[in-house]
N, CA and C atoms as an extended XYZ file, in Angstrom:
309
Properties=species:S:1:pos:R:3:atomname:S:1:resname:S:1:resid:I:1 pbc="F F F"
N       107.015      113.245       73.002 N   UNK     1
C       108.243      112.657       73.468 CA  UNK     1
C       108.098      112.407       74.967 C   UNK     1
N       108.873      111.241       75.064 N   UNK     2
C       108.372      111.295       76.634 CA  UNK     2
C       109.621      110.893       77.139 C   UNK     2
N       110.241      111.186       78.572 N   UNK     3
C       111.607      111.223       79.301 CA  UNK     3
C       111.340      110.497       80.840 C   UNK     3
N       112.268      109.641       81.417 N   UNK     4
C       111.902      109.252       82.731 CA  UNK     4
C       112.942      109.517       83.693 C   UNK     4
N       112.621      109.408       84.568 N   UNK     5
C       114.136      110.109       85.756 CA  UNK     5
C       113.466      110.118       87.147 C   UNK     5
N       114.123      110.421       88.329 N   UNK     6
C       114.001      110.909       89.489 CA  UNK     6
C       113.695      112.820       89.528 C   UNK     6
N       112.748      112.892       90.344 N   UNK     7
C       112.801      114.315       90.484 CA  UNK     7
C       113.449      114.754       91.370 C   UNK     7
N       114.119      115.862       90.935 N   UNK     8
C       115.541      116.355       92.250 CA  UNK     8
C       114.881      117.695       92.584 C   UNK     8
N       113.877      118.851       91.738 N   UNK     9
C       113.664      119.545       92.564 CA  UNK     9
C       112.653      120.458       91.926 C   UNK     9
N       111.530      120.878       92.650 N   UNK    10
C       110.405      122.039       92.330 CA  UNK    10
C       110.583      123.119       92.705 C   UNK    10
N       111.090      124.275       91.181 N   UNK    11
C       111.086      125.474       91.805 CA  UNK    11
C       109.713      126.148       92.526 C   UNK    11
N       109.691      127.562       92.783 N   UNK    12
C       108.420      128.109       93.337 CA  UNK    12
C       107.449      128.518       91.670 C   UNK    12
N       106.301      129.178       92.060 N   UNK    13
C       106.252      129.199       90.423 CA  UNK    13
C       106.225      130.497       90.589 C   UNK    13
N       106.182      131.046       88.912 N   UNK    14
C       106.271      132.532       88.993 CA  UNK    14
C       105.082      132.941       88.245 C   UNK    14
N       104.954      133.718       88.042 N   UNK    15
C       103.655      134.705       87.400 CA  UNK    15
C       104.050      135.639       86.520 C   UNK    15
N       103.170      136.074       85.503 N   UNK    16
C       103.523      137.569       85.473 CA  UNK    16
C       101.972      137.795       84.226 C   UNK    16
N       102.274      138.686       83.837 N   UNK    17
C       101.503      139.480       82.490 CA  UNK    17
C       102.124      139.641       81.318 C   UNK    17
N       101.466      138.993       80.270 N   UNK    18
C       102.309      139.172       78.387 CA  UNK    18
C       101.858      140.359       78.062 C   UNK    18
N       102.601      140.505       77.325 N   UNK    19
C       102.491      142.193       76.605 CA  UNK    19
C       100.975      142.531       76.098 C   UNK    19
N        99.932      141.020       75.807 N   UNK    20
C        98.563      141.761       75.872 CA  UNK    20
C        97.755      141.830       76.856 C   UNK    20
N        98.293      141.780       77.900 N   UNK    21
C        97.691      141.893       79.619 CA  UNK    21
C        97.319      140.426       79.786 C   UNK    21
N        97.152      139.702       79.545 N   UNK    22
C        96.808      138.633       80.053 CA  UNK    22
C        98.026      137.759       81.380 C   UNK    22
N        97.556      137.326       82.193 N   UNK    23
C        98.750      137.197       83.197 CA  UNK    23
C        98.951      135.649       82.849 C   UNK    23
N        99.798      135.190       83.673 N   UNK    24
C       100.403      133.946       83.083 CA  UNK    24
C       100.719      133.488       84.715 C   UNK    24
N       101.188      132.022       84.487 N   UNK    25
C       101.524      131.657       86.069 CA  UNK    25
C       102.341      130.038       85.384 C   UNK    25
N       103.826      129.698       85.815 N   UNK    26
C       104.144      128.780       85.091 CA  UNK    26
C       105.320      128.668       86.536 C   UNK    26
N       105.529      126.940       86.178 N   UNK    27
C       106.321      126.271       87.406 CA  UNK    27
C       107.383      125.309       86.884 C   UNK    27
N       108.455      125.588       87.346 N   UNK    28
C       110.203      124.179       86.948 CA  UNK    28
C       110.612      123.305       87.600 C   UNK    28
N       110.551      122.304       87.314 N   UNK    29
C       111.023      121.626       88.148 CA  UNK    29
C       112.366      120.321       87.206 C   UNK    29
N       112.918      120.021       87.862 N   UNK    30
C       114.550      119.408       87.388 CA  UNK    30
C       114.072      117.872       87.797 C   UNK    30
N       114.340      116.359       86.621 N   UNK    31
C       114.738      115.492       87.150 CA  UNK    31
C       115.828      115.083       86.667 C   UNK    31
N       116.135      113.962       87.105 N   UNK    32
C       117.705      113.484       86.801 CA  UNK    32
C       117.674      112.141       86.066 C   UNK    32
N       117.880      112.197       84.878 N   UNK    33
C       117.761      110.856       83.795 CA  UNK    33
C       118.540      109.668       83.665 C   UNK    33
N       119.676      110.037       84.372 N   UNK    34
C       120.858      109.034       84.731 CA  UNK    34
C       121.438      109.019       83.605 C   UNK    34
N       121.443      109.812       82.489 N   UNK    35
C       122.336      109.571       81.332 CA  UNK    35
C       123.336      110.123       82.030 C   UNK    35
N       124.592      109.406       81.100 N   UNK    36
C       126.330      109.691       81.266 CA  UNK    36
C       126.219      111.070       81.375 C   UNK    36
N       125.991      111.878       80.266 N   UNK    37
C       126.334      113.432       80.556 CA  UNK    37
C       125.161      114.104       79.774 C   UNK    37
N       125.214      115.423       81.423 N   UNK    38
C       123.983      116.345       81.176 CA  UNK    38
C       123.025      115.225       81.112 C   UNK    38
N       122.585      114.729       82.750 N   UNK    39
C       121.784      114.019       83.235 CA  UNK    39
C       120.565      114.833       83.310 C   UNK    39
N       120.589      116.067       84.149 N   UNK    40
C       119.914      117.125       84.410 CA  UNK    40
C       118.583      117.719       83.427 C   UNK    40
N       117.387      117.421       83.651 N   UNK    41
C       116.645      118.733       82.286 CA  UNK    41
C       115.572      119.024       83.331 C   UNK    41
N       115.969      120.306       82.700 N   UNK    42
C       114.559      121.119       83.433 CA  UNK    42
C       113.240      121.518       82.928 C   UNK    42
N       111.855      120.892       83.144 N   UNK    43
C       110.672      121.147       82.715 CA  UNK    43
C       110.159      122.373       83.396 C   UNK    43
N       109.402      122.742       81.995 N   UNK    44
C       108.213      123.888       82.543 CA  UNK    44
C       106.841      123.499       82.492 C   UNK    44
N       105.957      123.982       83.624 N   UNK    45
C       104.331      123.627       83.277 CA  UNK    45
C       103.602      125.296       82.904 C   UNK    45
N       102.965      125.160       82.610 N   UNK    46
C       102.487      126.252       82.549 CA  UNK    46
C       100.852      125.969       82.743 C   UNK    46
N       100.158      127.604       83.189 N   UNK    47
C        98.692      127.358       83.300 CA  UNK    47
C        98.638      126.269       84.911 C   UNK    47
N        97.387      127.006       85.846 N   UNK    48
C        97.584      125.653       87.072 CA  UNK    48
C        97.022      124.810       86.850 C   UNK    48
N        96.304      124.100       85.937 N   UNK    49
C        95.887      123.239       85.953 CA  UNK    49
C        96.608      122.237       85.353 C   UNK    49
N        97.730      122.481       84.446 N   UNK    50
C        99.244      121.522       85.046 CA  UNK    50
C        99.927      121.556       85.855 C   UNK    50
N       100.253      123.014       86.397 N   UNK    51
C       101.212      123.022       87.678 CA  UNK    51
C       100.524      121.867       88.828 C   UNK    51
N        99.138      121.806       89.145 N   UNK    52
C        98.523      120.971       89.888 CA  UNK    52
C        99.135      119.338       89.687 C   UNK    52
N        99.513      119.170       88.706 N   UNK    53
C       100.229      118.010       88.678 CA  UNK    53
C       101.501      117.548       89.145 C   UNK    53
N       102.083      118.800       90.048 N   UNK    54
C       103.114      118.553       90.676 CA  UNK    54
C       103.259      118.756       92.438 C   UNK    54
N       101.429      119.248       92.667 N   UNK    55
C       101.446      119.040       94.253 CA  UNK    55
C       101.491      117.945       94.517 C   UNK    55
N       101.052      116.641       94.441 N   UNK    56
C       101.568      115.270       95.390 CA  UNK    56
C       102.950      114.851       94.835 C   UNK    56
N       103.995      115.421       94.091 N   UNK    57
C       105.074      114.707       94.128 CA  UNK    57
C       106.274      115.122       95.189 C   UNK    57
N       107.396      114.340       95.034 N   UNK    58
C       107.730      115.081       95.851 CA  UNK    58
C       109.453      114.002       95.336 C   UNK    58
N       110.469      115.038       95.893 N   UNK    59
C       111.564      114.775       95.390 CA  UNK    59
C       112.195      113.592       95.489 C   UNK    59
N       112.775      112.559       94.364 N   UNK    60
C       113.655      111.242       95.149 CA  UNK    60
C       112.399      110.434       93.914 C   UNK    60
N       111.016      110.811       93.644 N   UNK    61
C       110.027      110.148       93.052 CA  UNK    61
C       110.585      109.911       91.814 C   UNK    61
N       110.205      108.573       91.133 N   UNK    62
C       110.536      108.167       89.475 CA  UNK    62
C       109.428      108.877       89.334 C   UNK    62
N       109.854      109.617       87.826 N   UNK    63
C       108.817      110.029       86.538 CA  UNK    63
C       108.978      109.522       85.868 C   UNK    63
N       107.533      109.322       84.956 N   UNK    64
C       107.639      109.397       83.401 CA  UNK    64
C       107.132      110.814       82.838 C   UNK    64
N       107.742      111.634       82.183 N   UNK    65
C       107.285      113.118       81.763 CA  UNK    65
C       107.441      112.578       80.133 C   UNK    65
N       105.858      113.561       79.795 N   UNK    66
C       105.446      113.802       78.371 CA  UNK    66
C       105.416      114.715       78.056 C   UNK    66
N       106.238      115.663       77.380 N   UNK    67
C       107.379      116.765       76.899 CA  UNK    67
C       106.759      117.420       75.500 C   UNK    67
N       106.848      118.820       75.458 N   UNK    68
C       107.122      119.256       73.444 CA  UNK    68
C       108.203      119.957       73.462 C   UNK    68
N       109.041      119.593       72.914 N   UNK    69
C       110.379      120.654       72.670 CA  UNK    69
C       110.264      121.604       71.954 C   UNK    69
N       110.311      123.167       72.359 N   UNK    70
C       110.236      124.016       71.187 CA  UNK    70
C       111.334      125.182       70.818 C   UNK    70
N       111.809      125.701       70.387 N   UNK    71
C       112.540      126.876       69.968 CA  UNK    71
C       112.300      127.936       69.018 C   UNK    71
N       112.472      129.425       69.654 N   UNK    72
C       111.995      130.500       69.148 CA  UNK    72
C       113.477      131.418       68.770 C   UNK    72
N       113.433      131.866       67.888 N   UNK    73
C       114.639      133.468       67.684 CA  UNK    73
C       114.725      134.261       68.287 C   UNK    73
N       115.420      134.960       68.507 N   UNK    74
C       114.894      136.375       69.373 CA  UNK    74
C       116.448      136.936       68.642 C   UNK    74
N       116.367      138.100       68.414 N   UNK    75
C       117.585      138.742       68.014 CA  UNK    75
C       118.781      137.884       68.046 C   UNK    75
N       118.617      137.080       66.426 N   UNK    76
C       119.618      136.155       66.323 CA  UNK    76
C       119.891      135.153       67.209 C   UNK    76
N       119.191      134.783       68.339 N   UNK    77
C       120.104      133.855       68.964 CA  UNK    77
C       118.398      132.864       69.653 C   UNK    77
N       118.656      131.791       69.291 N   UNK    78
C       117.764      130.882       69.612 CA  UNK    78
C       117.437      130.412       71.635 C   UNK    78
N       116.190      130.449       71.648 N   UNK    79
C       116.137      130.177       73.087 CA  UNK    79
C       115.075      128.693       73.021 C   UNK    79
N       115.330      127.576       74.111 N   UNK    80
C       114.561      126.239       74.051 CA  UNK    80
C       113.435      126.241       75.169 C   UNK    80
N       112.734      125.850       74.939 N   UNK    81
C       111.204      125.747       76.115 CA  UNK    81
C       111.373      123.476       76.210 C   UNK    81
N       111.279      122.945       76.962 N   UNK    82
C       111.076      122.159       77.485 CA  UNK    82
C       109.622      122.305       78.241 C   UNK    82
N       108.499      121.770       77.731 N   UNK    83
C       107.485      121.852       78.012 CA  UNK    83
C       106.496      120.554       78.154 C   UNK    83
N       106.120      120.750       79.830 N   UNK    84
C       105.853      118.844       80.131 CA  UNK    84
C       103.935      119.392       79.771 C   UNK    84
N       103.770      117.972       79.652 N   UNK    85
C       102.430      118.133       79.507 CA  UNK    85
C       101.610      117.168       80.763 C   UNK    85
N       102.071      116.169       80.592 N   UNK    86
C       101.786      114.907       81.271 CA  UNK    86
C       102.732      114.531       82.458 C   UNK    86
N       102.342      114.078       83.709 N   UNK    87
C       103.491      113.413       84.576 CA  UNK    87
C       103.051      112.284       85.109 C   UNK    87
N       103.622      110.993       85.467 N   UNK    88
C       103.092      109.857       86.170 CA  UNK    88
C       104.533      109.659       86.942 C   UNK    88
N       103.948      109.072       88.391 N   UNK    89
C       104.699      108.874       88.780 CA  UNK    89
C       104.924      107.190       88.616 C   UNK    89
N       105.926      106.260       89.160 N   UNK    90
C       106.014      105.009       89.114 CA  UNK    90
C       105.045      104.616       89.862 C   UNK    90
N       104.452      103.229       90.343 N   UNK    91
C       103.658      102.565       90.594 CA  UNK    91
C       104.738      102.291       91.941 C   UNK    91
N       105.264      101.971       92.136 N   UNK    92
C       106.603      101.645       93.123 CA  UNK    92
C       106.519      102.581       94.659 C   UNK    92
N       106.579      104.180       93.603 N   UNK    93
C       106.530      105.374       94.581 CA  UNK    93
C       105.304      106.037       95.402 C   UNK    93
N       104.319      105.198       95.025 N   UNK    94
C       103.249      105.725       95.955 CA  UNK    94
C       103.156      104.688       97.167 C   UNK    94
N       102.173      105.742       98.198 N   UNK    95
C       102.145      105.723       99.178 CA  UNK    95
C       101.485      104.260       99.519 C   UNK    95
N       102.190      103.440      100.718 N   UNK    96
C       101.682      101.915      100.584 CA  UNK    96
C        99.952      102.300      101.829 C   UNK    96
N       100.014      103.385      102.263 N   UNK    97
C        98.777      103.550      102.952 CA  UNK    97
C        98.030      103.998      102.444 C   UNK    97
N        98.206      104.382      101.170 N   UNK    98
C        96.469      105.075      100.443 CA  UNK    98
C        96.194      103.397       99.163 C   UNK    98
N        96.943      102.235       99.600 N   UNK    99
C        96.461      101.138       98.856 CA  UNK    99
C        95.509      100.793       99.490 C   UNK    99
N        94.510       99.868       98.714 N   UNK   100
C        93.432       98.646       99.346 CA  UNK   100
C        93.793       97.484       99.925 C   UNK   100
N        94.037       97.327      101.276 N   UNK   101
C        94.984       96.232      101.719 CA  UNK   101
C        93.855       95.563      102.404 C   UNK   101
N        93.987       94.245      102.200 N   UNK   102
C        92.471       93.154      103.434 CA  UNK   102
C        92.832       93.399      104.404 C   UNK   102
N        93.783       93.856      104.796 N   UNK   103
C        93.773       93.273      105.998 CA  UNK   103
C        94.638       94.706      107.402 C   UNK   103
């Protein structure tokens, strides 16, 4: 599935360890889709070698994000993961000094 919007904001990322020791390191960040209501969704990356896909952006930028939606149980009550895989930014939003210009 894939979603497009402005990015409004990159949390810090967090870390930690799963219950079989293995540590983990995962990062959120919010864009804004311009739908009527509940514009707002917040992605997770996980692993840095996606989080790395969110050092050159930077807020105000169009996305296109490529998403898996998932949901787990936990004592009766369902929790949702929003999980990006892919990010591009627009063609629009990059920098006009890292183009090939003649002149």
């Amino acid at each position: 599935m894939e979603i497009s919007g402005k990015l409004i904001k990159i949390f810090e990322k967090q870390t930690g360890t799963s219950k079989k020791g293995k540590d983990w390191v995962k990062q959120e960040f919010v864009i804004d889709t311009g739908a009527d209501f509940n514009p707002e969704i917040c992605c997770q990356l996980f692993g840095e070698d996606k989080i790395s896909m969110l050092e050159k952006l930077k807020a105000g930028q169009q996305l296109n994000v490529s998403i898996n939606l998932s949901s787990r149980e936990f004592k009766g009550k369902y929790y949702h993961n929003i999980d990006a895989w892919k990010i591009s930014a627009d063609e629009m939003d990059q920098d006009v000094e890292s183009e090939d210009l003649p002149f």
